[in-house]
PDB file of C-alpha atoms in Angstrom:
ATOM      1  CA  MET A   1     -67.808 -18.665  13.980  1.00 50.00           C
ATOM      2  CA  PHE A   2     -68.405 -20.857  10.932  1.00 56.00           C
ATOM      3  CA  ALA A   3     -69.495 -24.482  10.580  1.00 60.00           C
ATOM      4  CA  ILE A   4     -67.476 -26.793   8.081  1.00 60.00           C
ATOM      5  CA  ARG A   5     -69.947 -29.431   6.706  1.00 67.00           C
ATOM      6  CA  ASN A   6     -67.772 -31.460   4.531  1.00 76.00           C
ATOM      7  CA  TRP A   7     -65.705 -33.892   6.580  1.00 74.00           C
ATOM      8  CA  ARG A   8     -62.909 -33.688   3.898  1.00 79.00           C
ATOM      9  CA  LEU A   9     -62.636 -30.126   4.104  1.00 77.00           C
ATOM     10  CA  LYS A  10     -62.521 -30.543   7.759  1.00 80.00           C
ATOM     11  CA  ALA A  11     -59.658 -33.218   7.577  1.00 78.00           C
ATOM     12  CA  LEU A  12     -57.741 -30.818   5.321  1.00 78.00           C
ATOM     13  CA  VAL A  13     -58.126 -27.840   7.537  1.00 78.00           C
ATOM     14  CA  LEU A  14     -57.016 -29.824  10.507  1.00 79.00           C
ATOM     15  CA  VAL A  15     -53.949 -31.226   8.815  1.00 77.00           C
ATOM     16  CA  LEU A  16     -52.821 -27.881   7.748  1.00 79.00           C
ATOM     17  CA  ALA A  17     -53.419 -26.496  11.224  1.00 79.00           C
ATOM     18  CA  ALA A  18     -51.094 -29.498  12.579  1.00 78.00           C
ATOM     19  CA  LEU A  19     -48.331 -28.537   9.848  1.00 77.00           C
ATOM     20  CA  LEU A  20     -48.454 -25.051  10.683  1.00 75.00           C
ATOM     21  CA  ALA A  21     -48.198 -25.570  14.370  1.00 76.00           C
ATOM     22  CA  GLY A  22     -45.245 -28.153  13.801  1.00 73.00           C
ATOM     23  CA  GLY A  23     -43.711 -25.629  11.680  1.00 71.00           C
ATOM     24  CA  ILE A  24     -43.874 -22.861  14.422  1.00 74.00           C
ATOM     25  CA  TYR A  25     -42.630 -25.158  17.086  1.00 70.00           C
ATOM     26  CA  SER A  26     -39.596 -26.420  15.097  1.00 69.00           C
ATOM     27  CA  GLY A  27     -38.801 -22.843  14.357  1.00 64.00           C
ATOM     28  CA  CYS A  28     -38.937 -21.765  17.744  1.00 63.00           C
ATOM     29  CA  ASN A  29     -36.762 -24.595  18.887  1.00 59.00           C
ATOM     30  CA  ARG A  30     -33.872 -23.892  16.240  1.00 53.00           C
ATOM     31  CA  SER A  31     -31.620 -22.142  18.936  1.00 53.00           C
ATOM     32  CA  SER A  32     -31.505 -25.189  20.954  1.00 51.00           C
ATOM     33  CA  LEU A  33     -29.700 -27.524  18.631  1.00 50.00           C
ATOM     34  CA  GLY A  34     -26.920 -29.658  20.011  1.00 52.00           C
ATOM     35  CA  GLU A  35     -23.282 -29.745  19.451  1.00 50.00           C
ATOM     36  CA  GLY A  36     -23.511 -33.015  17.386  1.00 50.00           C
ATOM     37  CA  ASP A  37     -25.907 -30.930  14.659  1.00 51.00           C
ATOM     38  CA  SER A  38     -24.341 -30.915  11.205  1.00 51.00           C
ATOM     39  CA  ASP A  39     -24.714 -27.208  10.836  1.00 51.00           C
ATOM     40  CA  SER A  40     -22.562 -26.303  13.841  1.00 48.00           C
ATOM     41  CA  ALA A  41     -20.142 -28.971  12.925  1.00 49.00           C
ATOM     42  CA  THR A  42     -19.517 -27.489   9.516  1.00 49.00           C
ATOM     43  CA  MET A  43     -19.441 -24.007  10.849  1.00 50.00           C
ATOM     44  CA  GLY A  44     -16.491 -24.930  13.264  1.00 50.00           C
ATOM     45  CA  GLN A  45     -14.562 -26.537  10.424  1.00 51.00           C
ATOM     46  CA  GLU A  46     -14.873 -23.462   8.382  1.00 50.00           C
ATOM     47  CA  ALA A  47     -13.613 -21.393  11.102  1.00 48.00           C
ATOM     48  CA  GLU A  48     -10.752 -23.663  11.965  1.00 50.00           C
ATOM     49  CA  THR A  49      -9.851 -23.867   8.017  1.00 51.00           C
ATOM     50  CA  ALA A  50      -9.704 -20.167   7.858  1.00 54.00           C
ATOM     51  CA  ALA A  51      -7.641 -19.484  11.093  1.00 56.00           C
ATOM     52  CA  GLY A  52      -5.291 -22.344  10.408  1.00 58.00           C
ATOM     53  CA  PRO A  53      -4.123 -24.861  12.923  1.00 64.00           C
ATOM     54  CA  ASP A  54      -2.241 -22.506  15.071  1.00 64.00           C
ATOM     55  CA  GLY A  55      -5.093 -19.930  15.070  1.00 61.00           C
ATOM     56  CA  ALA A  56      -3.290 -17.298  13.091  1.00 63.00           C
ATOM     57  CA  LEU A  57      -5.118 -15.649  10.285  1.00 60.00           C
ATOM     58  CA  PRO A  58      -3.273 -15.839   6.936  1.00 61.00           C
ATOM     59  CA  ALA A  59      -1.823 -12.723   5.511  1.00 59.00           C
ATOM     60  CA  VAL A  60      -3.833 -10.498   3.134  1.00 52.00           C
ATOM     61  CA  THR A  61      -2.136  -8.814   0.376  1.00 56.00           C
ATOM     62  CA  MET A  62      -3.783  -5.817  -1.288  1.00 52.00           C
ATOM     63  CA  PRO A  63      -4.238  -5.855  -5.068  1.00 52.00           C
ATOM     64  CA  ALA A  64      -2.318  -3.354  -7.071  1.00 58.00           C
ATOM     65  CA  ASP A  65      -5.272  -2.320  -9.067  1.00 63.00           C
ATOM     66  CA  PRO A  66      -8.278  -1.124  -6.899  1.00 66.00           C
ATOM     67  CA  PHE A  67     -10.558  -1.417 -10.012  1.00 68.00           C
ATOM     68  CA  SER A  68     -10.289  -5.076 -11.108  1.00 67.00           C
ATOM     69  CA  GLY A  69      -8.323  -6.516  -8.117  1.00 68.00           C
ATOM     70  CA  LEU A  70      -5.739  -7.868 -10.387  1.00 67.00           C
ATOM     71  CA  ASP A  71      -2.251  -7.353 -10.360  1.00 64.00           C
ATOM     72  CA  THR A  72      -0.706  -4.713 -12.558  1.00 58.00           C
ATOM     73  CA  LEU A  73       1.841  -4.927 -15.460  1.00 56.00           C
ATOM     74  CA  ASN A  74       4.273  -2.539 -13.721  1.00 54.00           C
ATOM     75  CA  SER A  75       3.372  -2.454  -9.857  1.00 51.00           C
ATOM     76  CA  THR A  76       6.511  -0.709  -8.879  1.00 49.00           C
ATOM     77  CA  SER A  77       5.612   2.797 -10.374  1.00 54.00           C
ATOM     78  CA  PHE A  78       1.893   2.418 -10.343  1.00 59.00           C
ATOM     79  CA  TYR A  79      -0.459   4.992  -8.965  1.00 75.00           C
ATOM     80  CA  PRO A  80      -3.889   5.495 -10.350  1.00 85.00           C
ATOM     81  CA  LEU A  81      -4.964   8.936 -11.794  1.00 89.00           C
ATOM     82  CA  ALA A  82      -8.466  10.573 -11.357  1.00 93.00           C
ATOM     83  CA  VAL A  83      -8.643  13.325 -13.972  1.00 95.00           C
ATOM     84  CA  SER A  84     -11.319  15.982 -13.894  1.00 96.00           C
ATOM     85  CA  ILE A  85     -12.554  16.294 -17.374  1.00 95.00           C
ATOM     86  CA  ASP A  86     -14.570  19.015 -19.023  1.00 94.00           C
ATOM     87  CA  ASN A  87     -18.198  18.038 -20.212  1.00 94.00           C
ATOM     88  CA  ALA A  88     -19.221  21.281 -21.741  1.00 92.00           C
ATOM     89  CA  SER A  89     -20.570  21.052 -25.545  1.00 90.00           C
ATOM     90  CA  ARG A  90     -17.455  23.060 -26.523  1.00 91.00           C
ATOM     91  CA  ALA A  91     -15.000  20.494 -25.033  1.00 91.00           C
ATOM     92  CA  ARG A  92     -16.247  17.697 -26.822  1.00 91.00           C
ATOM     93  CA  PRO A  93     -14.787  15.102 -28.255  1.00 92.00           C
ATOM     94  CA  GLN A  94     -12.845  14.637 -25.109  1.00 94.00           C
ATOM     95  CA  THR A  95      -9.486  13.022 -25.454  1.00 91.00           C
ATOM     96  CA  GLY A  96      -8.850   9.710 -23.493  1.00 89.00           C
ATOM     97  CA  LEU A  97     -11.969   9.459 -21.922  1.00 91.00           C
ATOM     98  CA  SER A  98     -12.915   6.283 -23.534  1.00 90.00           C
ATOM     99  CA  GLN A  99      -9.911   4.819 -22.003  1.00 89.00           C
ATOM    100  CA  ALA A 100     -10.849   5.366 -18.432  1.00 90.00           C
ATOM    101  CA  ARG A 101     -11.506   2.324 -16.259  1.00 89.00           C
ATOM    102  CA  LEU A 102     -14.202   4.127 -14.267  1.00 91.00           C
ATOM    103  CA  VAL A 103     -16.013   7.302 -15.057  1.00 95.00           C
ATOM    104  CA  TYR A 104     -18.295   9.549 -12.703  1.00 95.00           C
ATOM    105  CA  GLU A 105     -20.522  12.377 -14.372  1.00 95.00           C
ATOM    106  CA  LEU A 106     -20.689  14.805 -11.405  1.00 94.00           C
ATOM    107  CA  PRO A 107     -22.662  18.063 -11.146  1.00 93.00           C
ATOM    108  CA  VAL A 108     -20.837  21.301 -10.477  1.00 91.00           C
ATOM    109  CA  GLU A 109     -22.913  24.414 -10.656  1.00 88.00           C
ATOM    110  CA  GLY A 110     -25.358  26.092 -13.218  1.00 88.00           C
ATOM    111  CA  GLY A 111     -26.603  22.838 -14.408  1.00 90.00           C
ATOM    112  CA  ILE A 112     -23.233  21.779 -15.982  1.00 92.00           C
ATOM    113  CA  THR A 113     -21.430  18.527 -15.159  1.00 94.00           C
ATOM    114  CA  ARG A 114     -17.907  17.222 -15.165  1.00 95.00           C
ATOM    115  CA  PHE A 115     -16.404  13.810 -15.482  1.00 97.00           C
ATOM    116  CA  LEU A 116     -14.043  12.248 -13.079  1.00 96.00           C
ATOM    117  CA  ALA A 117     -12.286   9.606 -15.024  1.00 94.00           C
ATOM    118  CA  PHE A 118      -9.980   6.782 -13.377  1.00 92.00           C
ATOM    119  CA  PHE A 119      -6.833   5.902 -15.070  1.00 87.00           C
ATOM    120  CA  PRO A 120      -5.254   2.852 -13.149  1.00 80.00           C
ATOM    121  CA  GLU A 121      -2.637   2.242 -15.724  1.00 71.00           C
ATOM    122  CA  PRO A 122      -2.596   5.021 -18.066  1.00 64.00           C
ATOM    123  CA  GLN A 123      -1.158   3.895 -21.418  1.00 70.00           C
ATOM    124  CA  LEU A 124      -2.541   6.972 -23.718  1.00 71.00           C
ATOM    125  CA  ALA A 125      -0.457  10.015 -24.729  1.00 77.00           C
ATOM    126  CA  GLU A 126      -3.112  12.729 -23.394  1.00 86.00           C
ATOM    127  CA  VAL A 127      -5.976  13.652 -21.818  1.00 91.00           C
ATOM    128  CA  GLY A 128      -8.568  16.476 -21.435  1.00 89.00           C
ATOM    129  CA  PRO A 129      -9.896  19.055 -21.546  1.00 95.00           C
ATOM    130  CA  ILE A 130      -8.831  19.149 -17.690  1.00 94.00           C
ATOM    131  CA  ARG A 131     -11.100  21.388 -15.362  1.00 94.00           C
ATOM    132  CA  SER A 132     -11.377  22.357 -11.780  1.00 94.00           C
ATOM    133  CA  VAL A 133     -12.626  19.955  -8.955  1.00 95.00           C
ATOM    134  CA  ARG A 134     -15.229  20.024  -6.303  1.00 95.00           C
ATOM    135  CA  PRO A 135     -14.974  18.660  -2.796  1.00 94.00           C
ATOM    136  CA  TYR A 136     -16.850  15.397  -3.607  1.00 94.00           C
ATOM    137  CA  PHE A 137     -14.155  14.909  -6.491  1.00 94.00           C
ATOM    138  CA  LEU A 138     -11.715  14.634  -3.528  1.00 95.00           C
ATOM    139  CA  ASP A 139     -13.826  11.981  -1.701  1.00 95.00           C
ATOM    140  CA  LEU A 140     -14.054   9.923  -4.766  1.00 94.00           C
ATOM    141  CA  ALA A 141     -10.360  10.021  -5.468  1.00 93.00           C
ATOM    142  CA  ALA A 142      -9.238   9.110  -1.999  1.00 93.00           C
ATOM    143  CA  GLU A 143     -11.685   6.002  -2.138  1.00 89.00           C
ATOM    144  CA  CYS A 144      -9.459   4.583  -5.038  1.00 86.00           C
ATOM    145  CA  GLY A 145      -6.096   6.017  -3.687  1.00 87.00           C
ATOM    146  CA  ALA A 146      -5.826   8.133  -6.799  1.00 90.00           C
ATOM    147  CA  VAL A 147      -3.965  11.086  -7.589  1.00 91.00           C
ATOM    148  CA  LEU A 148      -6.245  14.033  -8.414  1.00 93.00           C
ATOM    149  CA  VAL A 149      -5.388  15.816 -11.666  1.00 93.00           C
ATOM    150  CA  HIS A 150      -7.145  19.088 -11.993  1.00 93.00           C
ATOM    151  CA  CYS A 151      -6.704  22.877 -12.837  1.00 93.00           C
ATOM    152  CA  GLY A 152      -7.789  24.703  -9.636  1.00 92.00           C
ATOM    153  CA  GLY A 153     -11.030  24.267  -7.787  1.00 93.00           C
ATOM    154  CA  SER A 154     -13.733  25.509  -5.446  1.00 93.00           C
ATOM    155  CA  PRO A 155     -12.544  27.355  -2.478  1.00 95.00           C
ATOM    156  CA  GLU A 156     -13.668  24.295  -0.043  1.00 96.00           C
ATOM    157  CA  ALA A 157     -11.899  21.995  -2.406  1.00 95.00           C
ATOM    158  CA  LEU A 158      -8.513  23.941  -2.713  1.00 94.00           C
ATOM    159  CA  ALA A 159      -8.526  24.285   1.055  1.00 95.00           C
ATOM    160  CA  ARG A 160      -8.829  20.461   1.467  1.00 95.00           C
ATOM    161  CA  LEU A 161      -6.203  19.844  -1.221  1.00 94.00           C
ATOM    162  CA  ASN A 162      -3.719  22.393   0.739  1.00 93.00           C
ATOM    163  CA  ALA A 163      -4.503  20.486   3.938  1.00 94.00           C
ATOM    164  CA  GLY A 164      -3.044  17.311   2.189  1.00 92.00           C
ATOM    165  CA  GLU A 165      -6.145  15.141   2.344  1.00 93.00           C
ATOM    166  CA  VAL A 166      -5.570  13.852  -1.247  1.00 91.00           C
ATOM    167  CA  GLU A 167      -2.447  13.854  -3.413  1.00 92.00           C
ATOM    168  CA  HIS A 168      -2.927  15.961  -6.428  1.00 92.00           C
ATOM    169  CA  ILE A 169      -1.531  17.514  -9.445  1.00 91.00           C
ATOM    170  CA  ASP A 170      -2.870  20.966 -10.101  1.00 90.00           C
ATOM    171  CA  GLU A 171      -2.046  23.004 -13.320  1.00 90.00           C
ATOM    172  CA  ILE A 172      -1.577  26.141 -11.477  1.00 86.00           C
ATOM    173  CA  ALA A 173       1.235  24.933  -9.364  1.00 85.00           C
ATOM    174  CA  ASN A 174       2.688  22.460 -12.415  1.00 86.00           C
ATOM    175  CA  GLU A 175       2.219  24.310 -15.521  1.00 82.00           C
ATOM    176  CA  LYS A 176       4.896  22.495 -17.260  1.00 85.00           C
ATOM    177  CA  LEU A 177       2.883  19.102 -17.059  1.00 86.00           C
ATOM    178  CA  PHE A 178       0.125  20.580 -19.233  1.00 90.00           C
ATOM    179  CA  TYR A 179      -0.269  22.550 -22.347  1.00 90.00           C
ATOM    180  CA  ARG A 180      -3.310  24.176 -24.339  1.00 92.00           C
ATOM    181  CA  ARG A 181      -4.160  23.041 -27.533  1.00 91.00           C
ATOM    182  CA  LYS A 182      -4.687  25.786 -30.179  1.00 90.00           C
ATOM    183  CA  ASP A 183      -7.672  24.160 -32.117  1.00 90.00           C
ATOM    184  CA  ARG A 184     -10.016  24.779 -29.108  1.00 90.00           C
ATOM    185  CA  SER A 185     -10.815  28.271 -27.040  1.00 88.00           C
ATOM    186  CA  ALA A 186     -10.113  28.465 -23.399  1.00 88.00           C
ATOM    187  CA  PRO A 187     -11.119  27.034 -20.640  1.00 90.00           C
ATOM    188  CA  HIS A 188     -11.808  23.994 -22.759  1.00 92.00           C
ATOM    189  CA  ASN A 189      -8.303  23.504 -24.181  1.00 90.00           C
ATOM    190  CA  LEU A 190      -6.113  22.365 -21.236  1.00 92.00           C
ATOM    191  CA  TYR A 191      -4.607  18.976 -21.681  1.00 92.00           C
ATOM    192  CA  GLY A 192      -2.242  16.835 -19.603  1.00 89.00           C
ATOM    193  CA  ARG A 193       0.333  14.112 -21.269  1.00 82.00           C
ATOM    194  CA  PHE A 194       0.392  11.138 -19.271  1.00 74.00           C
ATOM    195  CA  ASP A 195       4.154  10.606 -19.800  1.00 72.00           C
ATOM    196  CA  LEU A 196       4.677  13.876 -17.851  1.00 66.00           C
ATOM    197  CA  LEU A 197       2.025  13.202 -15.144  1.00 63.00           C
ATOM    198  CA  LEU A 198       3.417  10.104 -14.318  1.00 59.00           C
TER     199      LEU A 198
END
């Protein structure tokens, strides 16, 4: 092995070895703490406080706004909307996108993307241009309990919508809730009015 010639270095090595051994020993014995330990007493008090004196858990109420956890201004008629919005260059500038609480940019096909914009309490007049959806749009809308607003979709997405997986408003079945703007060309000109969608 090696020989330590300096007595100070020997003493330092011995002290460090003793501290290391003591630390390992105390760490191994951590599971054998008694009932009088302050950690276990504190944990017992926290559990008792959360459960209440009779052991019943307090009632949990779900917040009305799934995005902020806050109550909404008008929770009696509230349901969030998830709107599929066009992201093609001819669809810009989009209307209402800046008012969304949460926006996902999602790939569709051919290297293009669409936005899925969430509006917990829509307070603007119109939104668009509205486009079709893909299956993963449904998953995101379902996570927030949102009604999906779209114009058609892929065969798989439409099959899932027809099976009732997600509440939705489709322009194809509800054309009176939507309109086409004259200043843009189809398919980049379909808009929805929030006063009609709600």
